[in-house]
Amino acid sequence: MNSTMHNGEGPAPSEEGTTPNRATGFSVSTGLTALRRSLTLSRLSALALVHSLGVTCAISLVGPGLGLVPRAMAGVRDLADRQRALAAEWSDVRFPGPPGPLPPVPEWASGILARYRWITRDPQTRREFCWVFAEPFVGSLLAFLPVAVLLNGLWGVFLAFFGVQLSTEWDGLWYQFIPIEGTATAVLAGVLGLLQFPLALWLAPRTVRRHARHIRSMLAPGEQELLAGRIAHLTATRSTAVDTRMAEIRRIERDLHDGAQARLVAMGMTLDAAEHLLETDPQAVRALLVEARQSSAKALEELRDLVRGIHPPVLADRGLTDAVRALAMVCPVPTEVSADLPGRPEMPVESAAYFAVSELLTNVVKHSDAGRAGIELRYDRGVLRITVSDNGRGGADARRGTGLRGVERRLATFDGVVAVSSPPDGPTTVTLELPCALSSPKTTSSSGTA
């Protein structure tokens, strides 16, 4: 199972951007790869034509069209998601996807105009609706252009061998601007055809990138929509952060009341009794003082545990890598830690990452039945990336109410992302991504087994 916690299930405030993979020189292998990709994009453009016809029929039908319109638009969204993924993978053209599922169809949307208004009310659905009608024309033109050049070149080579014979059987055989009237013109057609092979290889990568930019121009949300989604996301995460903080305060209050405070009260009563017995029974006072000393030691131990639960000293003193390694050392499942962090994140981010890893290791121990686990910490392009994996039985799913949902809520405050891959037979891999800046020079680059 693959799950990314804000892909269609919550706000996705990722930034739009492109870093085109521009070719530094002519490469036959690159051109051939791009030609294959052009064929794939052409096929998807043909599918867009089918989906556009399906949407048109669903809107136009009387009666069953009310139920068919959402299904048709869901198919359009799946195709758009596929195109978006290919643009990111092949051309490094990235932009946010839908912030959520398709909006529900209102009960009053029974007529053609009402269904059309439902489609156009949601900005993302409206963009996908416009895109699916434009893609069979604009997208297919961009995608099929290098393939068409290649086919035209093949036709020219074919005419070099069979053009003279065909010109006697067909009336007015031409290749582009050349009338095939003899061997010379047939050879010229073949030469022009051969020249189009490298042209197609040169053109293919560029049209694939241009197609990706066309997809972005049609499907990427505008600035106002991104801002509205960002505000909604911040509102939700602020509420979650407040609830989490209040729950943490109540936990600390409960632990203090039931633990250290109760022991301190008992110790005070013991010392009070010792004071009254000091003149009459010194031997009993000695026993009471021993009891008071034991109570003070236990209260101190509980206070230290409470402090570790709020912010572990090893995290504050030595940083995230050593704190995670300390978690791995006490984990019953043998855990290997690999880290390469060129500095330390800010304290709130570091704390959130630490407790998220702690929760994931707890899940490994409780639910995975794993024989070994691994933790990898990396920092790349402004993102702290933590991967926790195990070789257990798999089947982890945040929707079933496991600790993964709590990890997601913890990281959402910092715009963090949780991605889970856990097929039924394992292994399980959970990837955490936290946007952050590092504030100090590199101090840790190590790996080991705990």
Short mmCIF file of C-alpha atoms in Angstrom, two decimals:
data_model
loop_
_atom_site.label_atom_id
_atom_site.label_comp_id
_atom_site.label_asym_id
_atom_site.label_seq_id
_atom_site.Cartn_x
_atom_site.Cartn_y
_atom_site.Cartn_z
CA MET A 1 0.00 0.00 0.00
CA ASN A 2 1.30 3.42 -0.87
CA SER A 3 -0.12 6.38 0.96
CA THR A 4 0.97 9.98 1.03
CA MET A 5 -0.87 11.73 3.78
CA HIS A 6 -1.63 14.99 1.99
CA ASN A 7 -2.12 13.68 -1.52
CA GLY A 8 -5.83 14.11 -1.97
CA GLU A 9 -6.49 13.60 1.77
CA GLY A 10 -5.51 17.04 3.01
CA PRO A 11 -3.99 20.29 1.89
CA ALA A 12 -1.02 19.96 -0.37
CA PRO A 13 0.84 23.22 -0.11
CA SER A 14 3.76 22.28 -2.31
CA GLU A 15 5.42 24.92 -4.40
CA GLU A 16 5.16 25.11 -8.13
CA GLY A 17 8.47 24.94 -9.88
CA THR A 18 10.42 23.55 -12.75
CA THR A 19 13.97 22.51 -13.28
CA PRO A 20 14.02 21.23 -16.85
CA ASN A 21 16.45 18.49 -17.71
CA ARG A 22 17.90 20.33 -20.65
CA ALA A 23 20.11 18.26 -22.90
CA THR A 24 23.67 19.44 -23.06
CA GLY A 25 24.21 17.81 -26.44
CA PHE A 26 22.70 15.50 -29.00
CA SER A 27 22.27 11.95 -27.70
CA VAL A 28 20.72 9.11 -29.66
CA SER A 29 19.75 7.22 -26.50
CA THR A 30 18.12 10.33 -25.05
CA GLY A 31 16.23 10.90 -28.28
CA LEU A 32 15.02 7.30 -28.45
CA THR A 33 13.86 7.44 -24.84
CA ALA A 34 12.04 10.69 -25.54
CA LEU A 35 10.40 9.15 -28.62
CA ARG A 36 9.05 6.32 -26.50
CA ARG A 37 7.75 8.89 -24.04
CA SER A 38 6.14 10.80 -26.90
CA LEU A 39 4.27 7.66 -27.87
CA THR A 40 3.07 7.25 -24.29
CA LEU A 41 1.92 10.86 -24.16
CA SER A 42 0.16 10.44 -27.50
CA ARG A 43 -1.71 7.45 -26.13
CA LEU A 44 -2.75 9.45 -23.05
CA SER A 45 -3.91 12.29 -25.31
CA ALA A 46 -6.08 9.80 -27.17
CA LEU A 47 -7.49 8.67 -23.81
CA ALA A 48 -8.25 12.32 -23.05
CA LEU A 49 -10.40 12.41 -26.19
CA VAL A 50 -12.31 9.36 -24.94
CA HIS A 51 -12.80 10.96 -21.52
CA SER A 52 -13.95 14.24 -23.03
CA LEU A 53 -16.58 12.38 -25.02
CA GLY A 54 -17.62 10.54 -21.87
CA VAL A 55 -18.00 13.78 -19.92
CA THR A 56 -20.03 15.30 -22.76
CA CYS A 57 -22.37 12.31 -22.84
CA ALA A 58 -22.74 12.28 -19.04
CA ILE A 59 -23.69 15.96 -18.97
CA SER A 60 -26.12 15.61 -21.87
CA LEU A 61 -27.92 12.45 -20.74
CA VAL A 62 -31.28 12.84 -19.06
CA GLY A 63 -31.84 10.91 -15.83
CA PRO A 64 -28.72 8.73 -15.33
CA GLY A 65 -26.42 11.60 -16.19
CA LEU A 66 -26.58 12.82 -12.57
CA GLY A 67 -24.68 9.76 -11.40
CA LEU A 68 -22.43 9.50 -14.45
CA VAL A 69 -20.97 13.02 -14.28
CA PRO A 70 -18.97 12.44 -11.05
CA ARG A 71 -17.71 9.11 -12.37
CA ALA A 72 -16.68 10.71 -15.65
CA MET A 73 -14.87 13.55 -13.87
CA ALA A 74 -13.19 11.05 -11.54
CA GLY A 75 -11.75 9.36 -14.63
CA VAL A 76 -10.56 12.73 -15.90
CA ARG A 77 -8.85 13.40 -12.56
CA ASP A 78 -7.09 10.02 -12.64
CA LEU A 79 -5.79 10.79 -16.14
CA ALA A 80 -4.69 14.27 -15.05
CA ASP A 81 -2.85 12.77 -12.07
CA ARG A 82 -1.05 10.39 -14.43
CA GLN A 83 -0.01 13.27 -16.69
CA ARG A 84 1.12 15.29 -13.67
CA ALA A 85 3.25 12.40 -12.41
CA LEU A 86 4.87 11.93 -15.83
CA ALA A 87 5.63 15.65 -16.06
CA ALA A 88 7.42 15.49 -12.72
CA GLU A 89 9.26 12.25 -13.51
CA TRP A 90 10.32 12.96 -17.10
CA SER A 91 10.75 16.75 -17.15
CA ASP A 92 11.00 17.73 -13.46
CA VAL A 93 7.99 20.00 -13.95
CA ARG A 94 6.19 19.92 -10.61
CA PHE A 95 3.05 21.62 -9.37
CA PRO A 96 0.45 20.93 -6.67
CA GLY A 97 -2.23 18.35 -7.24
CA PRO A 98 -5.88 18.51 -6.16
CA PRO A 99 -6.24 19.69 -2.53
CA GLY A 100 -8.97 17.12 -1.93
CA PRO A 101 -11.45 14.74 -3.53
CA LEU A 102 -14.09 15.80 -6.01
CA PRO A 103 -16.84 17.90 -4.42
CA PRO A 104 -20.17 16.12 -3.89
CA VAL A 105 -22.86 16.57 -6.48
CA PRO A 106 -25.77 18.62 -5.07
CA GLU A 107 -29.21 17.12 -5.25
CA TRP A 108 -30.48 19.94 -7.43
CA ALA A 109 -27.97 19.19 -10.22
CA SER A 110 -30.49 17.33 -12.37
CA GLY A 111 -30.32 19.37 -15.56
CA ILE A 112 -27.58 19.94 -18.08
CA LEU A 113 -26.88 23.49 -16.92
CA ALA A 114 -26.92 22.43 -13.27
CA ARG A 115 -24.34 19.71 -13.92
CA TYR A 116 -22.18 22.11 -15.84
CA ARG A 117 -22.39 24.61 -12.98
CA TRP A 118 -21.33 21.88 -10.55
CA ILE A 119 -18.23 21.22 -12.66
CA THR A 120 -17.29 24.88 -12.97
CA ARG A 121 -17.89 25.83 -9.32
CA ASP A 122 -14.79 23.99 -8.07
CA PRO A 123 -11.60 25.58 -9.51
CA GLN A 124 -9.65 22.32 -9.80
CA THR A 125 -12.56 20.45 -11.41
CA ARG A 126 -13.04 23.35 -13.82
CA ARG A 127 -9.37 23.25 -14.85
CA GLU A 128 -9.52 19.50 -15.41
CA PHE A 129 -12.71 19.92 -17.44
CA CYS A 130 -11.05 22.50 -19.71
CA TRP A 131 -7.86 20.45 -19.93
CA VAL A 132 -9.55 17.24 -21.05
CA PHE A 133 -11.08 19.04 -24.04
CA ALA A 134 -7.83 20.81 -24.97
CA GLU A 135 -5.50 17.85 -24.50
CA PRO A 136 -6.62 15.84 -27.57
CA PHE A 137 -5.64 18.79 -29.76
CA VAL A 138 -2.81 20.75 -28.11
CA GLY A 139 -1.33 17.88 -26.13
CA SER A 140 -1.48 15.38 -28.95
CA LEU A 141 0.10 17.88 -31.34
CA LEU A 142 3.05 18.37 -29.00
CA ALA A 143 3.38 14.69 -28.13
CA PHE A 144 3.02 13.28 -31.64
CA LEU A 145 5.13 15.86 -33.48
CA PRO A 146 8.50 14.01 -33.21
CA VAL A 147 6.79 10.71 -34.03
CA ALA A 148 5.23 12.33 -37.11
CA VAL A 149 8.65 13.61 -38.19
CA LEU A 150 10.08 10.12 -37.78
CA LEU A 151 7.24 8.53 -39.77
CA ASN A 152 7.67 11.12 -42.49
CA GLY A 153 11.35 10.27 -42.66
CA LEU A 154 10.53 6.58 -42.98
CA TRP A 155 8.16 7.41 -45.83
CA GLY A 156 10.95 9.29 -47.60
CA VAL A 157 13.31 6.31 -47.26
CA PHE A 158 10.57 4.03 -48.54
CA LEU A 159 10.11 6.26 -51.59
CA ALA A 160 13.85 6.09 -52.32
CA PHE A 161 13.42 2.38 -53.01
CA PHE A 162 9.87 2.13 -54.33
CA GLY A 163 8.97 5.70 -55.31
CA VAL A 164 9.76 5.35 -59.05
CA GLN A 165 7.60 2.25 -59.34
CA LEU A 166 4.76 3.79 -57.36
CA SER A 167 4.88 7.00 -59.40
CA THR A 168 4.03 5.00 -62.53
CA GLU A 169 1.05 3.42 -60.82
CA TRP A 170 -0.18 6.42 -58.85
CA ASP A 171 -1.02 9.77 -60.35
CA GLY A 172 0.93 12.70 -58.84
CA LEU A 173 3.07 11.07 -56.17
CA TRP A 174 4.86 13.70 -54.06
CA TYR A 175 7.18 13.74 -51.08
CA GLN A 176 6.69 17.08 -49.33
CA PHE A 177 7.50 19.58 -52.13
CA ILE A 178 9.21 17.04 -54.42
CA PRO A 179 7.27 15.31 -57.23
CA ILE A 180 8.52 11.74 -57.58
CA GLU A 181 9.20 11.59 -61.32
CA GLY A 182 12.39 9.55 -61.52
CA THR A 183 15.37 8.09 -59.73
CA ALA A 184 16.89 11.48 -58.87
CA THR A 185 13.79 12.76 -57.13
CA ALA A 186 13.31 9.41 -55.36
CA VAL A 187 16.91 9.55 -54.04
CA LEU A 188 16.37 13.16 -52.95
CA ALA A 189 13.26 12.06 -51.03
CA GLY A 190 15.31 9.33 -49.35
CA VAL A 191 18.05 11.80 -48.36
CA LEU A 192 15.49 14.21 -46.92
CA GLY A 193 13.88 11.31 -45.10
CA LEU A 194 17.20 10.26 -43.56
CA LEU A 195 17.81 13.82 -42.38
CA GLN A 196 14.54 13.74 -40.48
CA PHE A 197 15.70 10.88 -38.26
CA PRO A 198 18.16 13.02 -36.24
CA LEU A 199 15.63 15.87 -36.36
CA ALA A 200 13.06 13.63 -34.69
CA LEU A 201 15.60 12.55 -32.05
CA TRP A 202 16.53 16.17 -31.40
CA LEU A 203 12.91 17.30 -31.29
CA ALA A 204 11.53 14.56 -29.01
CA PRO A 205 13.07 15.65 -25.66
CA ARG A 206 12.08 19.24 -26.29
CA THR A 207 8.47 18.45 -27.13
CA VAL A 208 8.21 16.20 -24.06
CA ARG A 209 9.34 19.11 -21.88
CA ARG A 210 7.04 21.48 -23.71
CA HIS A 211 4.16 19.08 -23.16
CA ALA A 212 4.93 19.02 -19.43
CA ARG A 213 4.80 22.83 -19.31
CA HIS A 214 1.49 22.72 -21.20
CA ILE A 215 0.10 20.33 -18.56
CA ARG A 216 1.26 22.69 -15.81
CA SER A 217 -0.30 25.71 -17.50
CA MET A 218 -3.64 23.91 -17.73
CA LEU A 219 -3.78 22.15 -14.35
CA ALA A 220 -1.68 24.18 -11.89
CA PRO A 221 -3.75 26.20 -9.37
CA GLY A 222 -3.50 29.97 -9.31
CA GLU A 223 -1.91 32.08 -6.60
CA GLN A 224 -5.21 32.93 -4.91
CA GLU A 225 -6.23 29.29 -4.77
CA LEU A 226 -2.84 28.31 -3.35
CA LEU A 227 -3.17 31.04 -0.73
CA ALA A 228 -6.69 29.89 0.20
CA GLY A 229 -5.49 26.31 0.53
CA ARG A 230 -2.56 27.49 2.60
CA ILE A 231 -4.85 29.41 4.94
CA ALA A 232 -7.14 26.40 5.32
CA HIS A 233 -4.14 24.18 6.02
CA LEU A 234 -2.73 26.58 8.62
CA THR A 235 -6.13 26.85 10.28
CA ALA A 236 -6.45 23.07 10.54
CA THR A 237 -2.90 22.52 11.75
CA ARG A 238 -3.16 25.37 14.27
CA SER A 239 -6.26 23.76 15.74
CA THR A 240 -4.48 20.41 15.83
CA ALA A 241 -1.42 21.97 17.45
CA VAL A 242 -3.55 23.63 20.14
CA ASP A 243 -5.39 20.36 20.86
CA THR A 244 -2.10 18.48 21.01
CA ARG A 245 -0.55 21.05 23.33
CA MET A 246 -3.57 20.96 25.66
CA ALA A 247 -3.49 17.16 25.72
CA GLU A 248 0.22 17.30 26.54
CA ILE A 249 -0.40 19.81 29.33
CA ARG A 250 -3.14 17.59 30.79
CA ARG A 251 -0.81 14.59 30.63
CA ILE A 252 1.95 16.49 32.44
CA GLU A 253 -0.54 17.72 35.05
CA ARG A 254 -1.84 14.18 35.57
CA ASP A 255 1.65 12.71 35.85
CA LEU A 256 2.69 15.38 38.34
CA HIS A 257 -0.50 14.99 40.39
CA ASP A 258 -0.47 11.20 40.49
CA GLY A 259 3.29 10.76 40.66
CA ALA A 260 5.80 13.23 42.00
CA GLN A 261 3.26 15.40 43.84
CA ALA A 262 1.74 12.44 45.65
CA ARG A 263 5.18 11.21 46.68
CA LEU A 264 6.19 14.66 47.90
CA VAL A 265 3.02 14.92 49.97
CA ALA A 266 3.68 11.47 51.44
CA MET A 267 7.27 12.46 52.16
CA GLY A 268 6.06 15.60 53.96
CA MET A 269 3.71 13.54 56.11
CA THR A 270 6.55 11.12 56.90
CA LEU A 271 8.84 13.97 57.97
CA ASP A 272 6.04 15.45 60.07
CA ALA A 273 5.63 12.12 61.85
CA ALA A 274 9.38 11.90 62.34
CA GLU A 275 9.38 15.37 63.92
CA HIS A 276 6.80 14.32 66.49
CA LEU A 277 8.69 11.12 67.36
CA LEU A 278 12.12 12.72 67.50
CA GLU A 279 12.15 13.04 71.34
CA THR A 280 10.30 9.84 72.27
CA ASP A 281 11.34 7.19 69.67
CA PRO A 282 14.61 7.93 67.82
CA GLN A 283 14.64 4.42 66.35
CA ALA A 284 11.28 4.98 64.64
CA VAL A 285 12.52 8.33 63.35
CA ARG A 286 15.41 6.57 61.66
CA ALA A 287 13.01 4.26 59.79
CA LEU A 288 10.82 7.20 58.78
CA LEU A 289 13.83 9.08 57.43
CA VAL A 290 14.82 6.05 55.34
CA GLU A 291 11.28 5.93 53.98
CA ALA A 292 11.38 9.66 53.19
CA ARG A 293 14.70 9.29 51.39
CA GLN A 294 13.27 6.47 49.24
CA SER A 295 10.21 8.57 48.42
CA SER A 296 12.38 11.51 47.41
CA ALA A 297 14.46 9.25 45.14
CA LYS A 298 11.36 7.87 43.45
CA ALA A 299 9.90 11.36 43.03
CA LEU A 300 13.15 12.53 41.46
CA GLU A 301 13.12 9.55 39.08
CA GLU A 302 9.54 10.29 38.05
CA LEU A 303 10.40 13.94 37.45
CA ARG A 304 13.32 12.91 35.25
CA ASP A 305 11.06 10.58 33.26
CA LEU A 306 8.58 13.41 32.86
CA VAL A 307 11.30 15.76 31.61
CA ARG A 308 12.49 13.14 29.14
CA GLY A 309 8.93 12.86 27.84
CA ILE A 310 8.77 16.62 27.29
CA HIS A 311 12.20 17.13 25.75
CA PRO A 312 14.85 14.43 26.19
CA PRO A 313 18.19 15.77 27.49
CA VAL A 314 20.12 13.77 24.88
CA LEU A 315 18.13 15.56 22.16
CA ALA A 316 18.88 18.98 23.62
CA ASP A 317 22.56 18.23 24.29
CA ARG A 318 23.65 16.09 21.33
CA GLY A 319 21.10 16.57 18.58
CA LEU A 320 18.70 14.47 16.57
CA THR A 321 21.12 11.84 15.28
CA ASP A 322 22.41 10.79 18.70
CA ALA A 323 18.91 10.98 20.18
CA VAL A 324 17.58 8.63 17.46
CA ARG A 325 20.56 6.34 18.04
CA ALA A 326 19.66 6.27 21.74
CA LEU A 327 16.13 5.20 20.78
CA ALA A 328 17.54 2.45 18.59
CA MET A 329 19.77 1.16 21.40
CA VAL A 330 16.81 0.54 23.72
CA CYS A 331 14.54 -0.81 20.96
CA PRO A 332 13.94 -4.58 21.33
CA VAL A 333 14.17 -4.96 17.54
CA PRO A 334 17.79 -4.66 16.25
CA THR A 335 17.86 -1.29 14.52
CA GLU A 336 20.50 0.20 12.23
CA VAL A 337 20.82 3.98 12.14
CA SER A 338 22.34 5.81 9.17
CA ALA A 339 22.57 9.60 9.29
CA ASP A 340 24.17 12.42 7.37
CA LEU A 341 22.88 15.75 8.65
CA PRO A 342 24.94 18.87 7.88
CA GLY A 343 23.59 20.64 10.96
CA ARG A 344 20.69 20.76 13.41
CA PRO A 345 17.09 21.76 12.69
CA GLU A 346 15.29 24.22 14.90
CA MET A 347 14.31 22.81 18.28
CA PRO A 348 10.54 22.41 17.59
CA VAL A 349 11.21 20.58 14.31
CA GLU A 350 13.90 18.45 15.93
CA SER A 351 11.55 17.52 18.77
CA ALA A 352 8.71 16.66 16.37
CA ALA A 353 11.03 14.45 14.30
CA TYR A 354 12.36 12.70 17.42
CA PHE A 355 8.94 11.84 18.82
CA ALA A 356 7.72 10.77 15.37
CA VAL A 357 10.61 8.31 15.10
CA SER A 358 9.90 7.14 18.65
CA GLU A 359 6.27 6.44 17.74
CA LEU A 360 7.27 4.59 14.57
CA LEU A 361 9.72 2.39 16.49
CA THR A 362 6.96 1.65 18.99
CA ASN A 363 4.76 0.55 16.08
CA VAL A 364 7.56 -1.69 14.81
CA VAL A 365 7.83 -3.39 18.22
CA LYS A 366 4.08 -3.73 18.79
CA HIS A 367 2.68 -4.54 15.37
CA SER A 368 5.29 -5.55 12.79
CA ASP A 369 6.73 -8.80 14.17
CA ALA A 370 9.97 -7.71 12.49
CA GLY A 371 13.43 -9.18 12.92
CA ARG A 372 15.29 -5.97 12.13
CA ALA A 373 14.63 -2.31 11.42
CA GLY A 374 16.48 0.62 9.89
CA ILE A 375 16.43 4.39 10.32
CA GLU A 376 17.94 6.78 7.78
CA LEU A 377 18.23 10.54 8.29
CA ARG A 378 19.12 12.82 5.37
CA TYR A 379 18.84 16.50 4.52
CA ASP A 380 18.37 17.57 0.92
CA ARG A 381 17.18 20.83 -0.66
CA GLY A 382 15.67 22.26 2.50
CA VAL A 383 13.90 19.05 3.54
CA LEU A 384 14.73 16.77 6.46
CA ARG A 385 13.93 13.26 5.23
CA ILE A 386 13.67 10.38 7.71
CA THR A 387 13.00 6.80 6.60
CA VAL A 388 12.01 4.11 9.08
CA SER A 389 11.78 0.61 7.64
CA ASP A 390 11.37 -2.94 8.92
CA ASN A 391 11.14 -6.46 7.47
CA GLY A 392 7.92 -7.32 9.29
CA ARG A 393 4.54 -8.51 8.09
CA GLY A 394 3.39 -5.16 6.68
CA GLY A 395 -0.20 -4.02 6.36
CA ALA A 396 0.30 -0.71 8.18
CA ASP A 397 -2.54 1.72 7.43
CA ALA A 398 -3.02 5.13 9.04
CA ARG A 399 -6.75 4.97 8.34
CA ARG A 400 -7.14 2.16 10.87
CA GLY A 401 -6.26 4.48 13.74
CA THR A 402 -2.70 3.38 14.42
CA GLY A 403 0.05 5.67 15.66
CA LEU A 404 0.66 6.75 12.08
CA ARG A 405 -2.25 9.17 12.28
CA GLY A 406 -0.72 10.75 15.37
CA VAL A 407 2.61 11.08 13.55
CA GLU A 408 0.81 12.79 10.67
CA ARG A 409 -0.88 15.27 13.00
CA ARG A 410 2.40 15.99 14.77
CA LEU A 411 4.24 16.76 11.54
CA ALA A 412 1.36 18.66 9.91
CA THR A 413 2.10 21.60 12.21
CA PHE A 414 5.40 22.00 10.35
CA ASP A 415 4.00 21.24 6.86
CA GLY A 416 5.46 17.75 7.19
CA VAL A 417 4.56 14.80 4.99
CA VAL A 418 4.16 11.14 5.92
CA ALA A 419 4.38 8.50 3.16
CA VAL A 420 3.70 4.84 3.95
CA SER A 421 4.54 1.79 1.86
CA SER A 422 3.39 -1.38 3.58
CA PRO A 423 2.16 -4.26 1.40
CA PRO A 424 0.42 -7.12 3.26
CA ASP A 425 3.53 -9.32 3.35
CA GLY A 426 5.94 -6.47 4.07
CA PRO A 427 8.32 -4.87 4.24
CA THR A 428 7.10 -1.58 5.68
CA THR A 429 8.73 1.75 4.87
CA VAL A 430 7.58 5.04 6.40
CA THR A 431 9.13 8.23 5.05
CA LEU A 432 8.87 11.52 6.92
CA GLU A 433 9.64 14.82 5.19
CA LEU A 434 9.94 18.05 7.16
CA PRO A 435 10.77 21.37 5.45
CA CYS A 436 13.30 23.14 7.64
CA ALA A 437 16.58 25.01 7.76
CA LEU A 438 19.68 23.77 9.54
CA SER A 439 21.27 26.20 11.95
CA SER A 440 24.75 24.89 12.71
CA PRO A 441 27.73 23.37 10.90
CA LYS A 442 27.88 19.67 10.25
CA THR A 443 28.56 17.74 13.41
CA THR A 444 27.33 14.22 12.66
CA SER A 445 27.83 11.82 9.79
CA SER A 446 27.66 8.28 10.95
CA SER A 447 25.99 4.93 10.73
CA GLY A 448 25.79 1.99 13.06
CA THR A 449 23.71 -0.83 14.43
CA ALA A 450 22.02 -0.62 17.79
#
